[in-house]
PDB file of C-alpha atoms in Angstrom:
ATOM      1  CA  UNK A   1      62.488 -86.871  73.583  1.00  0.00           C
ATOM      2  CA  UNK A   2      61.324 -85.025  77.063  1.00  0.00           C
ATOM      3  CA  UNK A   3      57.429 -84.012  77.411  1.00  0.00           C
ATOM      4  CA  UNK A   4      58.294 -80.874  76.162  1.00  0.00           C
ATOM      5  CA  UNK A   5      59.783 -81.582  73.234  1.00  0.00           C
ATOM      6  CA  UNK A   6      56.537 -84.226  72.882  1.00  0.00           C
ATOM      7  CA  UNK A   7      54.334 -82.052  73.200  1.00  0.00           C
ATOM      8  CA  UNK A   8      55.509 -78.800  71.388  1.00  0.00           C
ATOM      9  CA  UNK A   9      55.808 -81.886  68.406  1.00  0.00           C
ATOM     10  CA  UNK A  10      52.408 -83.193  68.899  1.00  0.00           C
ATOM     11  CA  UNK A  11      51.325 -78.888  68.499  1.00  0.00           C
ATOM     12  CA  UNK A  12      53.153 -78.826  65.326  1.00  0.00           C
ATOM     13  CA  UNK A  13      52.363 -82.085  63.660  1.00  0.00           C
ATOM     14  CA  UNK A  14      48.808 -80.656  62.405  1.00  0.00           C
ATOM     15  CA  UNK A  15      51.190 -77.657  60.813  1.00  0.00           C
ATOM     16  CA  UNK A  16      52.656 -78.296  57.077  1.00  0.00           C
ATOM     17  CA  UNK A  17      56.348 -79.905  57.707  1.00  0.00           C
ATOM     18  CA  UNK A  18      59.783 -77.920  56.155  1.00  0.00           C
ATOM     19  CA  UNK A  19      62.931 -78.839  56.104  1.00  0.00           C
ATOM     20  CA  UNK A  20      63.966 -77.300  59.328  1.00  0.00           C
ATOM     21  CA  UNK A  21      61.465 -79.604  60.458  1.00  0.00           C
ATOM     22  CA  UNK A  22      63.609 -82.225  59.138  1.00  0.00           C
ATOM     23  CA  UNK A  23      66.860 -80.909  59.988  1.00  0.00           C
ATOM     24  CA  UNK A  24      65.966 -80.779  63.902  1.00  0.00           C
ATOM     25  CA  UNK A  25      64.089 -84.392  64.266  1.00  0.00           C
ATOM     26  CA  UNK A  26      67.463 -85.972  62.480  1.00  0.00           C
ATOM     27  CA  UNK A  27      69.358 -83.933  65.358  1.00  0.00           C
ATOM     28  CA  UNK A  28      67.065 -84.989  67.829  1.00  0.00           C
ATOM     29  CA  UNK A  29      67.496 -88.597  66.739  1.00  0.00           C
ATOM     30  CA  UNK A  30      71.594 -88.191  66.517  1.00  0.00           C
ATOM     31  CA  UNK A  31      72.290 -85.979  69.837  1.00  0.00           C
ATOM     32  CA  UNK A  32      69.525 -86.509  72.107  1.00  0.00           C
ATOM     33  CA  UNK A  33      71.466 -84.959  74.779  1.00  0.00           C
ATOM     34  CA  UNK A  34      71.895 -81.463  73.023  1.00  0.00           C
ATOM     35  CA  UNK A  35      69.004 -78.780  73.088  1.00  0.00           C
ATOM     36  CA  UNK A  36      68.826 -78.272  69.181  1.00  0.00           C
ATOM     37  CA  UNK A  37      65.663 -75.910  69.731  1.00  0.00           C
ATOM     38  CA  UNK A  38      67.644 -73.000  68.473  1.00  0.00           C
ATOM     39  CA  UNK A  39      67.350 -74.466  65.362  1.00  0.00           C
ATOM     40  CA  UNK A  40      63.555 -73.872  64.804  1.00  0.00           C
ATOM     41  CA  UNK A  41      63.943 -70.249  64.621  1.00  0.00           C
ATOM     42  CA  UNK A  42      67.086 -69.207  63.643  1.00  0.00           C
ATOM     43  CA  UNK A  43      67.498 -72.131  60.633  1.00  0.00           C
ATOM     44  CA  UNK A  44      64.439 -70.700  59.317  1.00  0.00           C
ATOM     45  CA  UNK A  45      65.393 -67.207  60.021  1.00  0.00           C
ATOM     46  CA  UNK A  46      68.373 -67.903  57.871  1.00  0.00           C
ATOM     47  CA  UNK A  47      66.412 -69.621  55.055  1.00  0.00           C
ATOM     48  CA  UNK A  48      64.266 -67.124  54.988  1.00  0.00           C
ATOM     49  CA  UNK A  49      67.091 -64.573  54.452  1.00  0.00           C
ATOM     50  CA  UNK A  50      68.233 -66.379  51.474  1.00  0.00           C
ATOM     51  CA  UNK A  51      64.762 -66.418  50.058  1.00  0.00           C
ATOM     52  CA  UNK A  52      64.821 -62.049  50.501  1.00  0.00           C
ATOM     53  CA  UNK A  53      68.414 -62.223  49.426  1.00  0.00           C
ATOM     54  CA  UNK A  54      66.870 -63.510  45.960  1.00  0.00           C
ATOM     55  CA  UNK A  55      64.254 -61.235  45.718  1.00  0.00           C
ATOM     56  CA  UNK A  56      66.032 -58.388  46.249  1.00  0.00           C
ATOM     57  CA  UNK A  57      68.681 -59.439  44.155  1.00  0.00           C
ATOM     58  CA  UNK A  58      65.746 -59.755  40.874  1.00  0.00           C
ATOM     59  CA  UNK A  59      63.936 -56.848  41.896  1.00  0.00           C
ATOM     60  CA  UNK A  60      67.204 -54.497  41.660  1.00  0.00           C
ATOM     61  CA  UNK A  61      68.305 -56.586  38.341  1.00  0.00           C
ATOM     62  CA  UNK A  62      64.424 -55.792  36.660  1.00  0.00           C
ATOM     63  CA  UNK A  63      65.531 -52.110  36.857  1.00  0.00           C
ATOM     64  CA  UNK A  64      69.190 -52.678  36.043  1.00  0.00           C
ATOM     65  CA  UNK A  65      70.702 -52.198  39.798  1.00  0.00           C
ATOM     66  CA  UNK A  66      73.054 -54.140  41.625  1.00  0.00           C
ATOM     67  CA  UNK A  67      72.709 -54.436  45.347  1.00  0.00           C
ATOM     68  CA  UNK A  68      75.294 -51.587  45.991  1.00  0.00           C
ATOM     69  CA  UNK A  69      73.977 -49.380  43.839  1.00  0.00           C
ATOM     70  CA  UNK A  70      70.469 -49.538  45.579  1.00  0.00           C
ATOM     71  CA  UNK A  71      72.041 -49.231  48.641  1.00  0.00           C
ATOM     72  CA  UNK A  72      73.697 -45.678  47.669  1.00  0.00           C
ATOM     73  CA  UNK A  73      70.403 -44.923  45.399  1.00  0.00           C
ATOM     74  CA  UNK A  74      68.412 -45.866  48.883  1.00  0.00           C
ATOM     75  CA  UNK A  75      70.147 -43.545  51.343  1.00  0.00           C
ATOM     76  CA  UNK A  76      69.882 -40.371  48.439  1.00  0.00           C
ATOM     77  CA  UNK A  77      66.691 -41.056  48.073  1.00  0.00           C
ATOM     78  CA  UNK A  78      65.702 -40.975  52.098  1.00  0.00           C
ATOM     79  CA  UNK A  79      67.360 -38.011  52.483  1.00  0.00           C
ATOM     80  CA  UNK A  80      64.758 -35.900  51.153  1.00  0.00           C
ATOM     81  CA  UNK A  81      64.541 -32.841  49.036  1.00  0.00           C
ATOM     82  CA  UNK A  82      66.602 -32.236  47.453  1.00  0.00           C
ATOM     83  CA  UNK A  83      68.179 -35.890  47.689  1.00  0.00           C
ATOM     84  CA  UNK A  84      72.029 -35.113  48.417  1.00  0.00           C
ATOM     85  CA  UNK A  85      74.648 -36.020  51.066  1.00  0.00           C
ATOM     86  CA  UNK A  86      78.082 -35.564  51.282  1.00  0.00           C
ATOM     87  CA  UNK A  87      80.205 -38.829  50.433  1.00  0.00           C
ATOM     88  CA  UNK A  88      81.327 -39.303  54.220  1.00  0.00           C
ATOM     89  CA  UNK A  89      77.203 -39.268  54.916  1.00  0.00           C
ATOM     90  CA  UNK A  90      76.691 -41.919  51.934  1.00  0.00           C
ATOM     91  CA  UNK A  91      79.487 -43.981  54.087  1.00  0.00           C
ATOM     92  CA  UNK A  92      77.835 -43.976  57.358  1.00  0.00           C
ATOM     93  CA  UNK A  93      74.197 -45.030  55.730  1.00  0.00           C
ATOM     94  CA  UNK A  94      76.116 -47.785  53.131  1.00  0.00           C
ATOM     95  CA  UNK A  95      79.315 -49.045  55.726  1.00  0.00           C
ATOM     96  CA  UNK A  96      81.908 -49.077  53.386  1.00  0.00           C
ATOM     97  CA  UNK A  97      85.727 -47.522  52.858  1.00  0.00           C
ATOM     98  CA  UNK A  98      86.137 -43.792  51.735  1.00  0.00           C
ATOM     99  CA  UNK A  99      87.863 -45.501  48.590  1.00  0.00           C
ATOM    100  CA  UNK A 100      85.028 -48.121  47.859  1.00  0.00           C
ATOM    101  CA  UNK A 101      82.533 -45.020  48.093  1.00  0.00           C
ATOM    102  CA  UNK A 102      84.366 -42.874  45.650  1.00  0.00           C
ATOM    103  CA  UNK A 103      84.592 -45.489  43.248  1.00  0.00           C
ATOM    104  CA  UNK A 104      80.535 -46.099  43.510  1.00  0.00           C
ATOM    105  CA  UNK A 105      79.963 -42.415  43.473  1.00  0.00           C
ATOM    106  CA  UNK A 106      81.934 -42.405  40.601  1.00  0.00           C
ATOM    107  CA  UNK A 107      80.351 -45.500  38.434  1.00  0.00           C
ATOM    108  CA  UNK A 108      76.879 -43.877  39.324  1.00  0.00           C
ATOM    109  CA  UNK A 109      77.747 -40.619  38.094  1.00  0.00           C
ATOM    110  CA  UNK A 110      78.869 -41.935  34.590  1.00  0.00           C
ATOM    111  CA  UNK A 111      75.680 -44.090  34.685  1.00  0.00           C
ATOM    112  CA  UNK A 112      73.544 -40.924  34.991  1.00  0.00           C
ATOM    113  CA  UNK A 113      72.175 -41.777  38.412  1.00  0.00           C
ATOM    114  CA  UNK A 114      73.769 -39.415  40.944  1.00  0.00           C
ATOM    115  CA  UNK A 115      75.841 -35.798  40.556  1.00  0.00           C
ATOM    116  CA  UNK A 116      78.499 -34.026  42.340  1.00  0.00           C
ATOM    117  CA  UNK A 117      78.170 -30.253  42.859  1.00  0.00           C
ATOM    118  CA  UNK A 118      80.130 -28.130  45.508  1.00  0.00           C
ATOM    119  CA  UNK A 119      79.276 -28.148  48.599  1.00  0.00           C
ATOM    120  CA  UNK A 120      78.255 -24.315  49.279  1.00  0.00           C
ATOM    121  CA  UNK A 121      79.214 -24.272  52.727  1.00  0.00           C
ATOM    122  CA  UNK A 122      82.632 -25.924  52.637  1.00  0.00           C
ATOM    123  CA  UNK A 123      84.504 -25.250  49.693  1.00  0.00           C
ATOM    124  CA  UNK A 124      86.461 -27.832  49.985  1.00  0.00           C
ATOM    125  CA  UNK A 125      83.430 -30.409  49.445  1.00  0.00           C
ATOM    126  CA  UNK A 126      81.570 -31.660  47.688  1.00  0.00           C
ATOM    127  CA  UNK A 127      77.763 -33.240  47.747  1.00  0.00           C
ATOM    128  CA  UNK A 128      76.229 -36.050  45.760  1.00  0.00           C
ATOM    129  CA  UNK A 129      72.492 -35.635  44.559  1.00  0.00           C
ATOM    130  CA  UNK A 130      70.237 -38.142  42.995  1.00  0.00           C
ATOM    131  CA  UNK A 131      69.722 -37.363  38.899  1.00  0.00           C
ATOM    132  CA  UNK A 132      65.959 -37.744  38.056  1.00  0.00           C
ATOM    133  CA  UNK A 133      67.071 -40.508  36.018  1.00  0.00           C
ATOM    134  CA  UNK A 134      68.438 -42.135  39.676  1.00  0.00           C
ATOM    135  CA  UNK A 135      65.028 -41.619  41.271  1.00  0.00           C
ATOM    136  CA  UNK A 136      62.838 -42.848  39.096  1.00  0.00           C
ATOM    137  CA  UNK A 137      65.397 -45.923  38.685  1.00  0.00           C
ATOM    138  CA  UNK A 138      65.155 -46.205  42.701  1.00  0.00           C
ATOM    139  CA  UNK A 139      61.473 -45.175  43.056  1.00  0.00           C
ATOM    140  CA  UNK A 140      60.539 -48.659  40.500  1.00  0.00           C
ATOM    141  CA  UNK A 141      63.274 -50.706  42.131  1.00  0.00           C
ATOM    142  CA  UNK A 142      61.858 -50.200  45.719  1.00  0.00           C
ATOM    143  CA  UNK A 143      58.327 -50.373  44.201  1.00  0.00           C
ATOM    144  CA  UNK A 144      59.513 -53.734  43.169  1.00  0.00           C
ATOM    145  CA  UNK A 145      61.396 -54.919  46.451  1.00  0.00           C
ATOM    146  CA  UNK A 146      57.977 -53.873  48.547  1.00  0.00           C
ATOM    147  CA  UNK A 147      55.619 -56.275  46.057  1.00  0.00           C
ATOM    148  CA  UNK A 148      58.169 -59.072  46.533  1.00  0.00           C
ATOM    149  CA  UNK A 149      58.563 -58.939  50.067  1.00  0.00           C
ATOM    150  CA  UNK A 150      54.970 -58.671  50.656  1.00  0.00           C
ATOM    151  CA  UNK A 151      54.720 -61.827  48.832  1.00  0.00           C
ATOM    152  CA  UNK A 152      57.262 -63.208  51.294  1.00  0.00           C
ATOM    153  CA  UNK A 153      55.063 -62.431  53.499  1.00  0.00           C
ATOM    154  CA  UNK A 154      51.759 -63.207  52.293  1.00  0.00           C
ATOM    155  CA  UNK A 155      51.029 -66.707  54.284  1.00  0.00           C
ATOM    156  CA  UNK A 156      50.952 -64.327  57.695  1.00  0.00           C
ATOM    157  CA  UNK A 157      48.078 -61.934  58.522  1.00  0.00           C
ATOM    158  CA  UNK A 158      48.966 -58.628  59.395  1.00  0.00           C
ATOM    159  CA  UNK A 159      48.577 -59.310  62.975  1.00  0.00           C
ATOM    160  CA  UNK A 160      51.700 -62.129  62.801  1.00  0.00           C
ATOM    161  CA  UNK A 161      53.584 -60.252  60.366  1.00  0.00           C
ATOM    162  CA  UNK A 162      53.302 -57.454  62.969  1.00  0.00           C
ATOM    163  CA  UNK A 163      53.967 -60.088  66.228  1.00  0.00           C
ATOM    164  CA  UNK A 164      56.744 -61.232  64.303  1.00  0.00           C
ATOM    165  CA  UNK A 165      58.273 -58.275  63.661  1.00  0.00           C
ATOM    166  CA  UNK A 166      57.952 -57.041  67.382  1.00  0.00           C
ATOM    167  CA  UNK A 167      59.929 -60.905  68.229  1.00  0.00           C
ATOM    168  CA  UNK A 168      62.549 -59.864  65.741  1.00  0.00           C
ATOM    169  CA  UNK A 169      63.005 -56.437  66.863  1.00  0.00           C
ATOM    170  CA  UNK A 170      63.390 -57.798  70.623  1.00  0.00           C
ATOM    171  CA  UNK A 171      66.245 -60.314  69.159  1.00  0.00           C
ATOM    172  CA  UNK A 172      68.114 -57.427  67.116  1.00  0.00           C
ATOM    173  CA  UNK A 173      68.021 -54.679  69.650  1.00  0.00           C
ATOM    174  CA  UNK A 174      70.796 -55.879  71.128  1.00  0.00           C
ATOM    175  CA  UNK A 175      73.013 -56.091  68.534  1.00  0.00           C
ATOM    176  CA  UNK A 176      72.606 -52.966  66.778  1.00  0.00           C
ATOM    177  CA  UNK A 177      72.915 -51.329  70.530  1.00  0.00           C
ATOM    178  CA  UNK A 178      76.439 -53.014  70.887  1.00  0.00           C
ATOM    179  CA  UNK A 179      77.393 -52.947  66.815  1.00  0.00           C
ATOM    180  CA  UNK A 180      78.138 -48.968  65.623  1.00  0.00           C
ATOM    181  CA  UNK A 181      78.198 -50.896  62.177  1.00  0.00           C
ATOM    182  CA  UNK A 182      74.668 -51.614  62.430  1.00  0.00           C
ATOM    183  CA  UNK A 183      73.449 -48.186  61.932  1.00  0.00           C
TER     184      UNK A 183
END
């Protein structure tokens, strides 16, 4: 282990140990001669993305969602007044296939959540608005998505959670600059 590696150690020792912890001595110990420093953030990036993935996954099943249908409910609901796009719109914001959007446009319909009405100013359109029945379904799932994420985030004041989101927007810049997907 190199001074710098001892040292940065020594720093964290007096910190609680997790299993990335783990993960990277064993690595250390097995291939001294890679740099497995990566690890510490982006192993714990990804853990942590598996502990959101849950909680959005129970927050949008407490108000009968599935993750897709948030998504579609989501981008309505940003909009604004008076809560409608067109169906190519509801692709860009939700980066699926014209096909895999008219079938969700169509399940939400039947479920009450969204409408179609024609578009006034091409009559060969049409746009999709959010039922009052979809917004209030929305409004309490993203009420419940905010409470569980700030519980994510509760161990960090709001000057780290605010540091760390600054670090993480300096990592993903780049990506959604080079990925038209990302958007």
């Amino acid at each position: 282990m190199t001074l710098h590696h001892a040292d940065r150690d020594a720093e964290r020792s007096a910190d609680p140990q997790d299993e990335v912890d783990r993960l990277v001595a064993a690595w250390r110990q097995e291939r001294p001669d890679l740099d497995v420093e990566p690890l510490q953030v982006l192993s714990r990036v990804s853990r942590l993305a598996r502990h959101l993935d849950r909680a959005r996954r129970a927050a949008f099943a407490e108000h009968d969602l599935e993750t897709w249908e948030f998504d579609v409910l989501t981008a309505l609901r940003r909009a604004g007044e008076p809560y409608e796009m067109s169906p190519g719109a509801l692709l860009r914001a939700t980066l699926v296939t014209s096909g895999t959007m008219t079938n969700r446009i169509d399940r939400l319909a039947a479920a009450g959540l969204v409408r179609r009405r024609p578009d006034p100013e091409d009559r060969r359109g049409v746009l999709v608005s959010l039922t009052d029945a979809g917004r209030t379904r929305v409004d309490g799932a993203f009420a419940d998505l905010l409470r569980r994420e700030r519980e994510l985030l509760s161990s960090l004041g709001k000057r780290e959670q605010q540091a760390l989101s600054g670090l993480l927007r300096t990592l993903l810049v780049p990506f959604d600059a080079t990925d038209p997907g990302a958007h």
